CSV table of C-alpha atoms in Angstrom, one decimal:
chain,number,residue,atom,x,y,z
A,195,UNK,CA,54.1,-7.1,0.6
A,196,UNK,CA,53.6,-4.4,-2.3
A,197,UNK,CA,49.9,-4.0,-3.6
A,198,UNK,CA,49.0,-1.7,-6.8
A,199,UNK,CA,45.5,-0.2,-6.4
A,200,UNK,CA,43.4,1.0,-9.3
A,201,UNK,CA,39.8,1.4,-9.9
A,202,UNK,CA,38.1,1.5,-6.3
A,203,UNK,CA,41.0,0.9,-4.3
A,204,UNK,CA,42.1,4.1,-4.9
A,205,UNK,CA,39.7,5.7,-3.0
A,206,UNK,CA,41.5,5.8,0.8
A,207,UNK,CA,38.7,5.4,2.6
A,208,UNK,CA,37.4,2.2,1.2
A,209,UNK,CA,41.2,1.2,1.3
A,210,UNK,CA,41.4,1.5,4.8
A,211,UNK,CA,38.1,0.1,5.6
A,212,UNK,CA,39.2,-3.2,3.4
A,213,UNK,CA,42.6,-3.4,4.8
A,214,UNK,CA,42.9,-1.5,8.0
A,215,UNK,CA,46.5,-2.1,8.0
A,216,UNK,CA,47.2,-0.8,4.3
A,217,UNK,CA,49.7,1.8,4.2
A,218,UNK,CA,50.2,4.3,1.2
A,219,UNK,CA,53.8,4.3,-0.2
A,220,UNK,CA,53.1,6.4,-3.5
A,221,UNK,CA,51.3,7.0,-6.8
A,222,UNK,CA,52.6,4.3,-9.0
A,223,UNK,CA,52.4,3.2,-13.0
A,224,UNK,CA,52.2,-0.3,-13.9
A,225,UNK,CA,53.3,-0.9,-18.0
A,226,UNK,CA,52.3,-2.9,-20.5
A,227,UNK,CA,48.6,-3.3,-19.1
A,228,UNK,CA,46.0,-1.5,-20.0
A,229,UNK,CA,42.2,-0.7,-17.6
A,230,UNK,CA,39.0,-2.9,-18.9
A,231,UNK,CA,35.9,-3.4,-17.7
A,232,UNK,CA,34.9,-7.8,-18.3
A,233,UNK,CA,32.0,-7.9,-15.8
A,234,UNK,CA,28.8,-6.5,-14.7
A,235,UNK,CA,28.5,-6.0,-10.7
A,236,UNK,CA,25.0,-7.5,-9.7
A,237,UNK,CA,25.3,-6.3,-6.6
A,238,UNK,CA,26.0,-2.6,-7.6
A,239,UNK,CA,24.3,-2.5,-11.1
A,240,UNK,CA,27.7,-1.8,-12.9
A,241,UNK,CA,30.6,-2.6,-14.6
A,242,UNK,CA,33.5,-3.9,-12.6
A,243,UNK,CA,37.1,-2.5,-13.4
A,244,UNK,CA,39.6,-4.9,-14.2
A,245,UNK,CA,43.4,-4.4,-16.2
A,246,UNK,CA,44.6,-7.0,-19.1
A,247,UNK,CA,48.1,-7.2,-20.6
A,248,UNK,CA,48.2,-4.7,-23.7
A,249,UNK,CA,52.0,-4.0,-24.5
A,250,UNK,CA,52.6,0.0,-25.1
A,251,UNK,CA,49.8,0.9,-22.8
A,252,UNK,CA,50.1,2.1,-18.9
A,253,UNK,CA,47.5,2.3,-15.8
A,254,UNK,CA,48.4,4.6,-13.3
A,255,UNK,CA,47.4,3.6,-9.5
A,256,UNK,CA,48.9,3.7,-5.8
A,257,UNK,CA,50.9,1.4,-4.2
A,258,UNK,CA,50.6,0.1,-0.9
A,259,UNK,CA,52.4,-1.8,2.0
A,260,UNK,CA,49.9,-4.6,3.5
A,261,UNK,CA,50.4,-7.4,5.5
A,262,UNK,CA,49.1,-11.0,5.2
A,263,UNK,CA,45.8,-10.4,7.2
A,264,UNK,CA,45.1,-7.5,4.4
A,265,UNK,CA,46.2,-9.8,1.7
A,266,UNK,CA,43.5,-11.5,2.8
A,267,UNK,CA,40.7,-9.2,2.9
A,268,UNK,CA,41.0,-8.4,-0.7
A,269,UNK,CA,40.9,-12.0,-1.8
C-alpha cells in the first residue's frame, strides 16, 4: 500500500523507526489540499501538523511503500 508523508514523517529516521518496513518510492505532491496546524501536542508543547481540502492549493511530501503491520503503527 502507498502512504504520502508530510510534516514529521518526512524525516527518514523517525519513518523508519515507526514503520521499520517503510520503503521510500519518491517525493510526491498531493493537490487540492493544503498543510494546517488544528491541534496542540501536550505531549510535545506544540502544534500538530495536519492537511485540509483547499482546492487550488498543493503539499509536497514523500511517498512510501508499507505493508499492513506498518499501516498499523501509524494508526
Amino acid at each position: 500500500m502507498y502512504y504520502f508523508a508530510y510534516g514529521s514523517n518526512l524525516d527518514l529516521l523517525q519513518m523508519q523507526l515507526r514503520c521499520p518496513g517503510a520503503q521510500f518510492v519518491s517525493v510526491a505532491r498531493l493537490d487540492g489540499y493544503r498543510v494546517c496546524f488544528p491541534r496542540k501536542s501536550f505531549v510535545r508543547d506544540c502544534a500538530v501538523i495536519s492537511i485540509e481540502p483547499s482546492p487550488g492549493e498543493e503539499v509536497w511530501g514523500a511517498l512510501y511503500e508499507l505493508d499492513g503491520t506498518d499501516i498499523a503503527r501509524l494508526d
